[in-house]
Tab-separated table of C-alpha atoms in Angstrom:
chain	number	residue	atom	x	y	z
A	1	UNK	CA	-12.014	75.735	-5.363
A	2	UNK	CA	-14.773	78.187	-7.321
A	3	UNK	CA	-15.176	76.533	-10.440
A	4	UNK	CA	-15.774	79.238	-13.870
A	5	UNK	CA	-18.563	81.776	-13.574
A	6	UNK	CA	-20.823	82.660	-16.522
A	7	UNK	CA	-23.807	85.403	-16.341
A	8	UNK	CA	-26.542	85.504	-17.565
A	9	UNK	CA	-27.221	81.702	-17.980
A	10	UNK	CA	-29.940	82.436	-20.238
A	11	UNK	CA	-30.649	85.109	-23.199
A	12	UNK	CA	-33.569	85.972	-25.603
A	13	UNK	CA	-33.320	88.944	-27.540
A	14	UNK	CA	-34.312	90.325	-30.900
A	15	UNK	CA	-32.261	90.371	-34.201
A	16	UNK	CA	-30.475	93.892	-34.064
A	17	UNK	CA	-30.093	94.095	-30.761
A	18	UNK	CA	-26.913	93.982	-28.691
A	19	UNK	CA	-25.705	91.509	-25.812
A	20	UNK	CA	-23.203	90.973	-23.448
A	21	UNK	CA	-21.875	87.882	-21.656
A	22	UNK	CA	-19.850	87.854	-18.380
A	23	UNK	CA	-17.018	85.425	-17.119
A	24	UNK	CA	-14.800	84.938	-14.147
A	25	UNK	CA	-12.226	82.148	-14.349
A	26	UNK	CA	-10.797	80.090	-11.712
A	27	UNK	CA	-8.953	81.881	-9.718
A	28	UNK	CA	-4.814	81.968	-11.020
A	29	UNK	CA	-5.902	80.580	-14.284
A	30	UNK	CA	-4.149	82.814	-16.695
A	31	UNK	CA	-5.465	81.604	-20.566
A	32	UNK	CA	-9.030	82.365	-20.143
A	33	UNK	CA	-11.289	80.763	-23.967
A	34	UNK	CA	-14.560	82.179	-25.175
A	35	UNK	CA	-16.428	79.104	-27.347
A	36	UNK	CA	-19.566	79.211	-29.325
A	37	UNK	CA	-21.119	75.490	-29.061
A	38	UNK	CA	-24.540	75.531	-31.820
A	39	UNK	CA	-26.939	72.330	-30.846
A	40	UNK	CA	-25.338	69.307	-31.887
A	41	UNK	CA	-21.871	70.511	-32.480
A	42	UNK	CA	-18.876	70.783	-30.711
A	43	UNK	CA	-17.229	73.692	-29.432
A	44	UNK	CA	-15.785	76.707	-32.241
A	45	UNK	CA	-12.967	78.666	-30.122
A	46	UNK	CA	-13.709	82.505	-30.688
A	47	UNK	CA	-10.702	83.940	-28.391
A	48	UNK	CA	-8.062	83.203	-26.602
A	49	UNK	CA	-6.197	84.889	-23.464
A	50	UNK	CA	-3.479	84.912	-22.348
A	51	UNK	CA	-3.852	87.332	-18.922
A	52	UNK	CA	-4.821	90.513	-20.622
A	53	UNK	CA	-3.595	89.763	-23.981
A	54	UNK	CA	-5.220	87.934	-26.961
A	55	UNK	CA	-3.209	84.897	-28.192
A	56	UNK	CA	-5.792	84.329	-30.974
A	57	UNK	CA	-8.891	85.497	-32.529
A	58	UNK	CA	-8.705	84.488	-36.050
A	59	UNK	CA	-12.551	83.001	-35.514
A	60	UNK	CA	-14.139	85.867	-33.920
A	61	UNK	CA	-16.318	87.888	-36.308
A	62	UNK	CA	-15.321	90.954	-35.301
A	63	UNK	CA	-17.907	92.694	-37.462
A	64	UNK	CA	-19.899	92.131	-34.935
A	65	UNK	CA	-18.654	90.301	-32.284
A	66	UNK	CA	-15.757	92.050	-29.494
A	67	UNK	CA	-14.472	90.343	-26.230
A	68	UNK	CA	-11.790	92.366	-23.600
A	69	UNK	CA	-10.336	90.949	-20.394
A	70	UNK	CA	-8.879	93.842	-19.117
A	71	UNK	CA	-6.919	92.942	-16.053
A	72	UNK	CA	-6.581	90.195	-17.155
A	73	UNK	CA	-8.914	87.890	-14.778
A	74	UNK	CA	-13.017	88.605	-15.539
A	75	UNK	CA	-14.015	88.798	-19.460
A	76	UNK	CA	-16.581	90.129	-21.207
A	77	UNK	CA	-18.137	88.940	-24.638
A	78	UNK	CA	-20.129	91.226	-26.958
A	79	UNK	CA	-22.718	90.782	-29.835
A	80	UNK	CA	-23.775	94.178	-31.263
A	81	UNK	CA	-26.150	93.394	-33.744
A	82	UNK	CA	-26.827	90.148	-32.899
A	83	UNK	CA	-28.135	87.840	-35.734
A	84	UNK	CA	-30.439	84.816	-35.944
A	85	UNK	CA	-27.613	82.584	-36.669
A	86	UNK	CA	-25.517	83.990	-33.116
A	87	UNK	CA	-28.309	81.614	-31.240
A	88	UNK	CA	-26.117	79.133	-29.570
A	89	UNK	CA	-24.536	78.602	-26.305
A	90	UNK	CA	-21.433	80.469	-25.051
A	91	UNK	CA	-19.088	78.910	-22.988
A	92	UNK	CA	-16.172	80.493	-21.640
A	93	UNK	CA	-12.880	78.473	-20.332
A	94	UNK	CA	-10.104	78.698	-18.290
A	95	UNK	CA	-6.935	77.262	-17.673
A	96	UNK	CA	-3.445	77.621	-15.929
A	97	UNK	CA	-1.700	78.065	-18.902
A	98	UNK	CA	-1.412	77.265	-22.553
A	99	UNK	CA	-1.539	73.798	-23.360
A	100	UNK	CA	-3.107	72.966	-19.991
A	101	UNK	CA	-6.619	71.175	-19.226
A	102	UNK	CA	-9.280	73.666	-19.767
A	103	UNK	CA	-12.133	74.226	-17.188
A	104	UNK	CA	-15.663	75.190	-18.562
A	105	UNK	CA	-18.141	77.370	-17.103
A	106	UNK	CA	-22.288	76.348	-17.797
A	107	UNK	CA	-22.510	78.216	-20.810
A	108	UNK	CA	-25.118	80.926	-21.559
A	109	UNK	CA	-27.851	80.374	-24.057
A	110	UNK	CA	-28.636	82.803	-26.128
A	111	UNK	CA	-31.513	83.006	-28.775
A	112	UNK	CA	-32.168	85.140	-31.299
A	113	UNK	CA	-35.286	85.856	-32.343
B	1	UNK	CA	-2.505	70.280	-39.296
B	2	UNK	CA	-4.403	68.285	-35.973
B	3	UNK	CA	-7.663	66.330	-36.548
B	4	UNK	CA	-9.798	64.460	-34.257
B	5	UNK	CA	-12.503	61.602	-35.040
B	6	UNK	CA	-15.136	60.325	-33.573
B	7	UNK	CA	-16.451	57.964	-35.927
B	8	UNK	CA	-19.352	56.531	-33.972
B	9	UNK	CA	-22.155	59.657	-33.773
B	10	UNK	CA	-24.449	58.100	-31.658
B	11	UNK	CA	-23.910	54.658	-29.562
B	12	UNK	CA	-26.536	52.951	-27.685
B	13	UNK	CA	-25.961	50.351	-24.686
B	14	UNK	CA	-27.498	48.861	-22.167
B	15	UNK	CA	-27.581	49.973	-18.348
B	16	UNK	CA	-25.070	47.845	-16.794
B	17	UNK	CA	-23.110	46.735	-20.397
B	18	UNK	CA	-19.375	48.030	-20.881
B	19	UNK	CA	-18.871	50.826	-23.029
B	20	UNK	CA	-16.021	51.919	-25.293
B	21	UNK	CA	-16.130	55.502	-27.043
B	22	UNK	CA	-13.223	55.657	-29.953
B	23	UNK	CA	-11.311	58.587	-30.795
B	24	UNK	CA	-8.348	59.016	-33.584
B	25	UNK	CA	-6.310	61.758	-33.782
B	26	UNK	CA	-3.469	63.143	-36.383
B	27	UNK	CA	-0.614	64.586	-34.808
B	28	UNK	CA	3.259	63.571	-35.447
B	29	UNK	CA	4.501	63.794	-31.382
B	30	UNK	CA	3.014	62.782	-28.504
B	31	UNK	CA	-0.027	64.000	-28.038
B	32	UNK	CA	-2.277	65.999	-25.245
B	33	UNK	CA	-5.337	63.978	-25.228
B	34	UNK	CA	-8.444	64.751	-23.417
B	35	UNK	CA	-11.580	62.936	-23.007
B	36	UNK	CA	-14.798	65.810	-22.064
B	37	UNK	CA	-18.495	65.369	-20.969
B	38	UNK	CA	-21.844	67.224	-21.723
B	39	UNK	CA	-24.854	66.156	-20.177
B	40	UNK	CA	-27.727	68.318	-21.612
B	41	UNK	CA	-27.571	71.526	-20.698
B	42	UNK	CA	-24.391	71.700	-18.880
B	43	UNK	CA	-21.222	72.951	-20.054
B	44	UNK	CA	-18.498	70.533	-20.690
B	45	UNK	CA	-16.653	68.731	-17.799
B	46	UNK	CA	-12.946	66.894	-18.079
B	47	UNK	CA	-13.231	63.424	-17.452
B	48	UNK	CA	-9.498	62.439	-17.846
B	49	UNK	CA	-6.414	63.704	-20.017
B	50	UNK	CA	-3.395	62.167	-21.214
B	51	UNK	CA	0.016	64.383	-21.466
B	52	UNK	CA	2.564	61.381	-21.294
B	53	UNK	CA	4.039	58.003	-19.029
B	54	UNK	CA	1.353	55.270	-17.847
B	55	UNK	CA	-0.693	54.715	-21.432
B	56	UNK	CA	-3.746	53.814	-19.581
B	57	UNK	CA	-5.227	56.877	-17.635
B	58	UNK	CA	-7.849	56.936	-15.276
B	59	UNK	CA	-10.324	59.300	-14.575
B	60	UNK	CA	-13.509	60.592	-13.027
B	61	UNK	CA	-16.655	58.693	-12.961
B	62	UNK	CA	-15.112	55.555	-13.452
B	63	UNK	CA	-14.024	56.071	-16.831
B	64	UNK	CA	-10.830	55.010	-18.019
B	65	UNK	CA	-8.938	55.575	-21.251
B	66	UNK	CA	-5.968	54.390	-23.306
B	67	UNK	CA	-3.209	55.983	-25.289
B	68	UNK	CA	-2.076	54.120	-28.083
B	69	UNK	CA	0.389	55.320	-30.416
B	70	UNK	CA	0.434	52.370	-33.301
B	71	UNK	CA	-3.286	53.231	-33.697
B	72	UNK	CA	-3.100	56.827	-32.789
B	73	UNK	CA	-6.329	55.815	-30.465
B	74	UNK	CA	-7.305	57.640	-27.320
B	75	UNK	CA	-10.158	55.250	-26.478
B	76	UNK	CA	-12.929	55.791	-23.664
B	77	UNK	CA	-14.033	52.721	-21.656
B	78	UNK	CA	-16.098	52.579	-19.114
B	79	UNK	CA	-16.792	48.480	-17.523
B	80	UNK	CA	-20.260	48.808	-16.779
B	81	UNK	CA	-22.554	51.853	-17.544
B	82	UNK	CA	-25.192	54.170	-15.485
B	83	UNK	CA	-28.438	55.471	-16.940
B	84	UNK	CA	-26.462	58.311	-15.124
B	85	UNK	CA	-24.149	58.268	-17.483
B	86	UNK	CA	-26.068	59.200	-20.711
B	87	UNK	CA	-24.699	62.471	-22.290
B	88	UNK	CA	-22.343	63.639	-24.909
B	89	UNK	CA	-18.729	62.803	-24.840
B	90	UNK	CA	-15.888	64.920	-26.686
B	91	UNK	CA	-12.280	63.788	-27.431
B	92	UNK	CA	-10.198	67.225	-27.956
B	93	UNK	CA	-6.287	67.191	-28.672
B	94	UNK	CA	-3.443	70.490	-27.859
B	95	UNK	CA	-2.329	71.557	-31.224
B	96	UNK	CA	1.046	73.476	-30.521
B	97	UNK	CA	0.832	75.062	-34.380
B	98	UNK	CA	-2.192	76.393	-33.237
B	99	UNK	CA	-1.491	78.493	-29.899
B	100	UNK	CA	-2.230	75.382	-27.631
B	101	UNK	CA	-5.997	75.421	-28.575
B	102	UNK	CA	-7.663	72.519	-28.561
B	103	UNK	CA	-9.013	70.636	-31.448
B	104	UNK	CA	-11.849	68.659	-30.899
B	105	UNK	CA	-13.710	65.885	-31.898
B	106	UNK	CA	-17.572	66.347	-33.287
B	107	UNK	CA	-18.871	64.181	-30.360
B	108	UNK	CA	-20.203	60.968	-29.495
B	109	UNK	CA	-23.863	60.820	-27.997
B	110	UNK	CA	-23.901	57.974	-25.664
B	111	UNK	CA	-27.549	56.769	-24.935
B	112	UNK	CA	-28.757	54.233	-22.243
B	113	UNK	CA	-31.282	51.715	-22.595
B	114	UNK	CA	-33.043	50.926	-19.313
């Protein structure tokens, strides 16, 4: 069984600029999780799916920061600007439903410079 | 509202010494408990979880861990470490007043002296 697929594993871009992060969760998995883990922390949930609809974004600043799974399998995560505080890694998650185990991609890192 | 705690930040033992990682949580019912791994720069892998019967669950790696409710403990152990096995471990619990997310633990770096 494919395990959860992140792109780009790795990210360096300039304050200002814009970025986008790519997941595709195990397949069937319908609550998909977009975390943002900063070095020597544990993970802050930014969104959470549940197929194409969000169950929760309450930590998501959305000033700046927009995620969409459309048909409700692959996800996308956005930072437009990005700032030197969004340096971190970005995991994403799935699961079979709510409640469930959650399954964690690599992460991207991204840093802001 | 759910809390996890790690109390020990950092714990240092010896290749080949037993190993127990302690986690307390705060949650009136029976928890989900789960015990995660991070080895540097890798994203977080399940080691074992705990939704209900046998108290004592086993899990990957050779890690074991134990539900008890008097202490409201979900305790790693582990009999004898692996220089393998050096990485950060994370003890996350469901919280059903919070859409099923999981709340999680700050961590536990576990480092291996040869």
């Amino acid at each position: 069984e494919a395990g959860v697929a992140q792109s780009p594993r790795y990210k360096i871009i300039e304050k200002r600029q814009s970025v986008a992060f790519w997941c595709n969760p195990i397949s069937g998995h319908a609550t998909l999780y977009w975390y943002q883990q900063i070095l020597g922390q544990g993970p802050k949930l930014l969104i959470q799916f549940q197929n194409n609809g969000v169950v929760d974004d309450s930590q998501l600043p959305k000033d700046r920061f927009s995620a969409e799974r459309l048909k409700g399998v692959d996800s996308t995560l956005k930072i437009q600007p990005a700032k030197l505080e969004d340096s971190a890694v970005y995991l994403c998650a799935s699961s079979l439903a709510l409640g469930q185990e959650q399954y964690f991609g690599p992460g991207t890192r991204l840093t802001v410079t | 509202a759910q809390s996890v705690t790690q109390p020990d930040i950092h714990i240092t033992v010896s290749e080949g010494a037993s190993l127990e990682l302690r986690c307390n949580y705060s949650y009136g019912a029976t928890p989900y408990l789960f015990w995660y791994v991070q080895s540097p720069g890798q994203g977080l892998q399940l080691l074992l979880k705990y939704f209900s019967g046998d108290t004592l669950v086993q899990g990957i790696k050779g890690f074991e861990a134990e539900f008890k409710r008097s202490q409201s403990s979900f305790n790693l152990r582990k009999p004898s470490v692996h220089w393998s096995d050096a990485a950060e471990y994370f003890c996350a619990v469901v919280s059903p007043t919070s859409n099923y997310q999981l709340i999680w633990g700050a961590g536990t770096k576990l480092i291996i002296k040869p």
